[in-house]
mmCIF file of C-alpha atoms and ligand atoms in Angstrom:
data_model
loop_
_atom_site.group_PDB
_atom_site.id
_atom_site.type_symbol
_atom_site.label_atom_id
_atom_site.label_comp_id
_atom_site.label_asym_id
_atom_site.label_seq_id
_atom_site.Cartn_x
_atom_site.Cartn_y
_atom_site.Cartn_z
ATOM 1 C CA MET A 1 0.044 0.203 -0.217
ATOM 2 C CA ASN A 2 1.355 3.749 -1.004
ATOM 3 C CA LYS A 3 1.541 6.109 1.842
ATOM 4 C CA VAL A 4 0.297 9.242 -0.108
ATOM 5 C CA HIS A 5 0.763 12.943 1.005
ATOM 6 C CA ILE A 6 -1.807 14.058 3.326
ATOM 7 C CA SER A 7 -3.428 17.600 3.322
ATOM 8 C CA ILE A 8 -6.489 18.610 5.636
ATOM 9 C CA ALA A 9 -7.876 22.114 5.180
ATOM 10 C CA ILE A 10 -10.352 23.121 7.585
ATOM 11 C CA ASP A 11 -12.035 26.765 7.247
ATOM 12 C CA GLY A 12 -14.803 28.558 8.559
ATOM 13 C CA PRO A 13 -15.881 31.746 10.873
ATOM 14 C CA ALA A 14 -13.751 32.325 14.011
ATOM 15 C CA GLY A 15 -14.762 30.754 17.192
ATOM 16 C CA ALA A 16 -16.526 27.581 15.348
ATOM 17 C CA GLY A 17 -13.642 25.411 17.652
ATOM 18 C CA LYS A 18 -11.532 24.985 14.308
ATOM 19 C CA SER A 19 -8.425 25.218 15.827
ATOM 20 C CA THR A 20 -8.890 22.750 18.983
ATOM 21 C CA VAL A 21 -10.554 20.257 16.546
ATOM 22 C CA ALA A 22 -7.566 20.701 14.324
ATOM 23 C CA LYS A 23 -5.154 20.506 16.969
ATOM 24 C CA LYS A 24 -6.287 17.056 18.411
ATOM 25 C CA VAL A 25 -6.799 15.368 15.138
ATOM 26 C CA ALA A 26 -3.340 16.532 14.385
ATOM 27 C CA GLU A 27 -2.060 14.418 17.748
ATOM 28 C CA LYS A 28 -4.438 11.470 16.898
ATOM 29 C CA LEU A 29 -3.489 11.177 13.339
ATOM 30 C CA LYS A 30 0.514 12.538 13.564
ATOM 31 C CA LEU A 31 0.475 15.361 11.038
ATOM 32 C CA GLU A 32 1.669 19.047 11.744
ATOM 33 C CA TYR A 33 -0.597 21.431 12.888
ATOM 34 C CA ILE A 34 -0.684 24.964 11.224
ATOM 35 C CA ASP A 35 -2.761 27.711 12.645
ATOM 36 C CA THR A 36 -3.229 30.472 9.944
ATOM 37 C CA GLY A 37 -5.094 32.640 12.024
ATOM 38 C CA ALA A 38 -2.352 32.935 14.508
ATOM 39 C CA MET A 39 0.061 34.035 11.578
ATOM 40 C CA TYR A 40 -2.335 36.755 10.522
ATOM 41 C CA ARG A 41 -2.461 37.688 14.358
ATOM 42 C CA ALA A 42 1.013 37.473 14.817
ATOM 43 C CA TYR A 43 1.679 40.229 11.565
ATOM 44 C CA THR A 44 -1.433 42.415 13.355
ATOM 45 C CA LEU A 45 0.782 41.890 16.860
ATOM 46 C CA LYS A 46 3.526 43.651 15.402
ATOM 47 C CA VAL A 47 1.977 46.522 13.747
ATOM 48 C CA LEU A 48 0.210 47.667 16.693
ATOM 49 C CA GLU A 49 3.444 47.508 18.554
ATOM 50 C CA LYS A 50 4.805 49.536 16.312
ATOM 51 C CA GLY A 51 2.418 51.978 16.527
ATOM 52 C CA LEU A 52 0.834 51.348 13.285
ATOM 53 C CA ASP A 53 -2.813 51.911 11.875
ATOM 54 C CA PRO A 54 -4.129 48.838 10.828
ATOM 55 C CA GLN A 55 -6.734 50.201 8.750
ATOM 56 C CA ASN A 56 -3.699 52.302 7.042
ATOM 57 C CA LYS A 57 -2.631 49.715 4.047
ATOM 58 C CA SER A 58 0.795 51.519 3.320
ATOM 59 C CA GLU A 59 1.404 51.876 7.164
ATOM 60 C CA VAL A 60 0.514 47.870 7.414
ATOM 61 C CA LEU A 61 2.588 46.843 4.396
ATOM 62 C CA SER A 62 5.659 48.808 5.603
ATOM 63 C CA LEU A 63 6.450 45.633 7.730
ATOM 64 C CA ILE A 64 6.050 42.761 5.345
ATOM 65 C CA ASP A 65 9.312 42.391 4.051
ATOM 66 C CA ASP A 66 10.981 42.637 7.842
ATOM 67 C CA THR A 67 8.911 39.880 9.537
ATOM 68 C CA GLU A 68 9.574 36.876 10.375
ATOM 69 C CA ILE A 69 6.654 34.227 11.037
ATOM 70 C CA THR A 70 7.635 30.487 11.811
ATOM 71 C CA PHE A 71 6.095 27.147 13.919
ATOM 72 C CA SER A 72 8.055 25.580 16.179
ATOM 73 C CA ASN A 73 7.321 22.968 19.042
ATOM 74 C CA ASN A 74 3.332 24.302 18.894
ATOM 75 C CA HIS A 75 4.929 27.684 19.376
ATOM 76 C CA ILE A 76 4.313 30.885 17.124
ATOM 77 C CA TYR A 77 7.663 33.020 16.665
ATOM 78 C CA LEU A 78 7.220 36.540 15.474
ATOM 79 C CA ASP A 79 10.619 37.805 14.828
ATOM 80 C CA GLY A 80 12.627 35.095 17.068
ATOM 81 C CA GLU A 81 9.988 36.426 19.847
ATOM 82 C CA ILE A 82 7.149 33.338 21.462
ATOM 83 C CA VAL A 83 3.730 35.236 21.122
ATOM 84 C CA ASP A 84 1.213 32.450 21.747
ATOM 85 C CA ASP A 85 -0.675 34.491 24.711
ATOM 86 C CA LYS A 86 0.521 37.848 22.982
ATOM 87 C CA ILE A 87 -1.938 37.371 19.963
ATOM 88 C CA ARG A 88 -5.041 36.179 21.359
ATOM 89 C CA GLU A 89 -5.203 39.618 23.133
ATOM 90 C CA ASN A 90 -8.880 41.157 22.193
ATOM 91 C CA ASN A 91 -6.922 44.451 20.700
ATOM 92 C CA VAL A 92 -5.292 41.781 18.144
ATOM 93 C CA SER A 93 -9.049 40.133 17.896
ATOM 94 C CA LYS A 94 -10.214 43.466 16.812
ATOM 95 C CA ASN A 95 -7.889 44.755 14.128
ATOM 96 C CA VAL A 96 -6.933 41.331 12.619
ATOM 97 C CA SER A 97 -9.948 41.084 9.495
ATOM 98 C CA TYR A 98 -8.362 44.445 8.754
ATOM 99 C CA VAL A 99 -4.800 43.302 8.665
ATOM 100 C CA SER A 100 -5.416 40.230 6.911
ATOM 101 C CA SER A 101 -7.835 41.974 4.119
ATOM 102 C CA TYR A 102 -4.567 43.621 2.135
ATOM 103 C CA PRO A 103 -3.701 41.095 -0.748
ATOM 104 C CA GLU A 104 0.070 41.912 -0.139
ATOM 105 C CA VAL A 105 -0.478 40.512 3.056
ATOM 106 C CA ARG A 106 -2.340 37.511 2.127
ATOM 107 C CA LYS A 107 0.115 36.790 -0.436
ATOM 108 C CA LYS A 108 3.162 36.817 1.977
ATOM 109 C CA MET A 109 1.162 34.796 4.250
ATOM 110 C CA VAL A 110 0.084 31.994 1.516
ATOM 111 C CA GLU A 111 3.595 31.140 1.007
ATOM 112 C CA LEU A 112 4.692 30.723 3.861
ATOM 113 C CA GLN A 113 1.931 28.684 4.375
ATOM 114 C CA GLN A 114 2.267 26.414 1.170
ATOM 115 C CA LYS A 115 5.954 26.129 2.129
ATOM 116 C CA MET A 116 5.107 24.487 4.894
ATOM 117 C CA ALA A 117 2.767 21.935 3.603
ATOM 118 C CA GLU A 118 5.014 21.099 0.747
ATOM 119 C CA ASN A 119 7.112 18.205 3.121
ATOM 120 C CA ASN A 120 4.504 17.617 5.905
ATOM 121 C CA ASN A 121 2.094 15.882 6.153
ATOM 122 C CA VAL A 122 -0.303 18.840 7.347
ATOM 123 C CA ILE A 123 -3.892 19.786 8.611
ATOM 124 C CA MET A 124 -4.151 23.634 8.355
ATOM 125 C CA ASP A 125 -6.717 26.267 9.579
ATOM 126 C CA GLY A 126 -7.925 29.020 8.603
ATOM 127 C CA ARG A 127 -10.432 30.910 5.953
ATOM 128 C CA ASP A 128 -8.885 30.223 2.833
ATOM 129 C CA ILE A 129 -7.194 27.125 2.908
ATOM 130 C CA GLY A 130 -9.362 24.691 0.948
ATOM 131 C CA THR A 131 -10.047 27.271 -1.711
ATOM 132 C CA VAL A 132 -6.860 29.374 -2.187
ATOM 133 C CA VAL A 133 -4.109 27.719 0.178
ATOM 134 C CA LEU A 134 -4.499 23.867 0.052
ATOM 135 C CA PRO A 135 -6.963 23.669 -3.142
ATOM 136 C CA ASN A 136 -5.773 20.230 -3.730
ATOM 137 C CA ALA A 137 -5.798 19.108 -0.225
ATOM 138 C CA THR A 138 -6.636 15.871 0.328
ATOM 139 C CA HIS A 139 -9.886 16.623 2.796
ATOM 140 C CA LYS A 140 -11.487 19.318 3.016
ATOM 141 C CA PHE A 141 -13.838 20.256 6.080
ATOM 142 C CA PHE A 142 -16.071 23.547 6.769
ATOM 143 C CA ILE A 143 -16.803 23.805 10.581
ATOM 144 C CA THR A 144 -18.964 26.052 11.700
ATOM 145 C CA ALA A 145 -21.942 27.054 14.170
ATOM 146 C CA LYS A 146 -23.999 29.985 15.076
ATOM 147 C CA PRO A 147 -22.505 32.927 15.889
ATOM 148 C CA GLU A 148 -24.409 33.315 19.845
ATOM 149 C CA GLU A 149 -22.649 29.802 20.335
ATOM 150 C CA ARG A 150 -19.454 31.067 19.058
ATOM 151 C CA GLY A 151 -19.626 33.944 20.853
ATOM 152 C CA LYS A 152 -20.767 31.731 24.497
ATOM 153 C CA ARG A 153 -17.400 29.934 23.572
ATOM 154 C CA ARG A 154 -15.073 32.805 23.353
ATOM 155 C CA TYR A 155 -16.082 34.363 26.420
ATOM 156 C CA ILE A 156 -15.644 31.229 28.300
ATOM 157 C CA GLU A 157 -12.308 30.583 26.623
ATOM 158 C CA LEU A 158 -11.122 34.565 28.053
ATOM 159 C CA LEU A 159 -13.216 33.815 31.356
ATOM 160 C CA GLU A 160 -10.678 30.982 32.001
ATOM 161 C CA LYS A 161 -7.698 33.241 31.060
ATOM 162 C CA ASN A 162 -8.661 35.558 33.766
ATOM 163 C CA HIS A 163 -9.765 38.396 31.171
ATOM 164 C CA ASP A 164 -12.058 40.463 32.784
ATOM 165 C CA ASP A 165 -14.238 43.728 31.590
ATOM 166 C CA LEU A 166 -16.071 40.999 29.622
ATOM 167 C CA ASN A 167 -18.997 41.696 27.858
ATOM 168 C CA LEU A 168 -20.851 38.447 26.230
ATOM 169 C CA SER A 169 -23.086 40.506 23.686
ATOM 170 C CA GLU A 170 -20.177 42.878 22.622
ATOM 171 C CA ILE A 171 -17.953 39.417 21.866
ATOM 172 C CA ILE A 172 -20.916 38.380 19.765
ATOM 173 C CA GLU A 173 -21.104 41.766 18.292
ATOM 174 C CA ASP A 174 -17.545 41.471 17.331
ATOM 175 C CA ILE A 175 -17.607 38.337 16.038
ATOM 176 C CA LYS A 176 -20.631 39.156 13.747
ATOM 177 C CA LYS A 177 -18.582 42.016 12.613
ATOM 178 C CA ARG A 178 -15.582 39.740 11.825
ATOM 179 C CA ASP A 179 -17.606 37.587 10.282
ATOM 180 C CA GLU A 180 -18.911 40.381 7.933
ATOM 181 C CA ILE A 181 -15.324 41.160 7.057
ATOM 182 C CA ASP A 182 -14.168 37.819 6.267
ATOM 183 C CA SER A 183 -17.005 37.168 4.360
ATOM 184 C CA THR A 184 -17.560 40.200 2.111
ATOM 185 C CA ARG A 185 -13.821 41.148 1.757
ATOM 186 C CA GLU A 186 -12.048 41.125 -2.290
ATOM 187 C CA GLU A 187 -9.497 39.115 -1.621
ATOM 188 C CA SER A 188 -10.222 35.795 -0.321
ATOM 189 C CA PRO A 189 -13.158 35.746 1.573
ATOM 190 C CA LEU A 190 -14.493 33.577 3.313
ATOM 191 C CA ARG A 191 -16.659 30.504 1.564
ATOM 192 C CA ILE A 192 -17.545 26.980 1.544
ATOM 193 C CA PRO A 193 -14.629 25.278 -0.310
ATOM 194 C CA ASP A 194 -16.016 23.282 -3.596
ATOM 195 C CA ASN A 195 -15.855 19.441 -2.472
ATOM 196 C CA ALA A 196 -15.856 20.766 1.285
ATOM 197 C CA ILE A 197 -17.516 18.319 4.013
ATOM 198 C CA VAL A 198 -19.691 20.797 6.407
ATOM 199 C CA VAL A 199 -19.942 20.309 9.431
ATOM 200 C CA ASP A 200 -22.280 22.390 12.049
ATOM 201 C CA SER A 201 -20.740 22.107 15.288
ATOM 202 C CA THR A 202 -23.374 24.575 17.385
ATOM 203 C CA ASN A 203 -24.622 21.290 18.980
ATOM 204 C CA LEU A 204 -22.119 19.207 19.493
ATOM 205 C CA THR A 205 -18.820 18.651 21.859
ATOM 206 C CA ILE A 206 -15.251 18.941 20.482
ATOM 207 C CA ASP A 207 -14.513 15.409 20.581
ATOM 208 C CA GLU A 208 -17.855 14.304 18.843
ATOM 209 C CA VAL A 209 -16.388 17.038 15.823
ATOM 210 C CA VAL A 210 -13.006 15.624 15.940
ATOM 211 C CA ASP A 211 -14.335 11.886 15.965
ATOM 212 C CA LEU A 212 -16.833 12.943 12.852
ATOM 213 C CA LEU A 213 -13.750 14.414 11.254
ATOM 214 C CA ILE A 214 -11.438 11.083 11.741
ATOM 215 C CA GLU A 215 -14.492 9.188 10.300
ATOM 216 C CA PHE A 216 -14.315 10.966 7.517
ATOM 217 C CA ILE A 217 -10.626 10.865 6.832
ATOM 218 C CA LYS A 218 -10.066 7.576 7.803
ATOM 219 C CA GLY A 219 -13.325 6.365 5.523
ATOM 220 C CA ASP A 220 -11.255 7.880 2.739
ATOM 221 C CA ASN A 221 -9.297 4.645 1.492
ATOM 222 C CA LYS A 222 -6.743 6.809 -0.274
ATOM 223 C CA ILE A 223 -5.150 7.230 3.069
ATOM 224 C CA VAL A 224 -2.763 5.137 4.930
ATOM 225 C CA LEU A 225 -2.573 5.954 8.633
HETATM 226 O O1 DC B 301 -8.926 31.777 13.300
HETATM 227 P P1 DC B 301 -8.450 33.535 14.127
HETATM 228 O O2 DC B 301 -10.186 33.827 14.751
HETATM 229 O O3 DC B 301 -7.433 33.098 14.896
HETATM 230 O O4 DC B 301 -8.368 34.269 12.637
HETATM 231 C C1 DC B 301 -7.965 35.607 13.151
HETATM 232 C C2 DC B 301 -8.287 36.297 11.530
HETATM 233 O O5 DC B 301 -7.337 36.244 10.743
HETATM 234 C C3 DC B 301 -9.859 36.464 11.209
HETATM 235 O O6 DC B 301 -10.218 37.571 11.668
HETATM 236 C C4 DC B 301 -9.630 35.851 9.736
HETATM 237 C C5 DC B 301 -7.983 36.126 9.274
HETATM 238 N N1 DC B 301 -7.838 34.761 8.575
HETATM 239 C C6 DC B 301 -7.647 34.852 7.471
HETATM 240 O O7 DC B 301 -7.973 35.990 6.875
HETATM 241 N N2 DC B 301 -7.077 33.816 6.847
HETATM 242 C C7 DC B 301 -6.754 32.641 7.113
HETATM 243 N N3 DC B 301 -6.361 31.754 6.764
HETATM 244 C C8 DC B 301 -6.941 32.526 8.917
HETATM 245 C C9 DC B 301 -7.000 33.821 9.477
#
């Protein structure tokens, strides 16, 4: 039996559980997990730390050739510094949709992501993975959930990280706003890739979604795991 190169694309809106699910599937199937949202977040963090305006295109692009974003041992590095926690701050979440809407930013990230997938069996999550980054992925999934449920999940996640000053309805509004920007932007808008399996996780636990994906992946007899 021949082993084939595995590439699994997971797309969907913010807070649908994509990254938690992808991480677990990666562990179970021994795949490399690549969180592409974390890359856009890292670049947004850099823009903010330099005091630049995320809504000013030329300010945002001024850093593009001078930025290094890598993954190692499950950490994300921005110019050599681990930024796992900083990229989850609210200020980054609020501004990342602006930064990720610029074609030049996307081009750079997509090139990096395609390189990462070239020589590894990967599971990658984001908004344009099955459509743009890995159009020939061996498996494509679109994971979604109702905005209210996604907001509730993000609220609990932030609460567990000891964030105070949280307002659930504001978080839900932010999520709806990000959905709107991500789905209507001109460059690689969020949409369901052709041939993707759509999973609505509103009433499912993380483990139920993980099991569902693995069932589909293993059910495909092209793959030897
Ligand atoms: O998945 P996330 O919430 O960490 O993503 C952060 C932002 O990055 C999100 O608003 C959309 C954007 N993004 C994107 O445009 N393309 C990707 N492949 C991944 C994320």
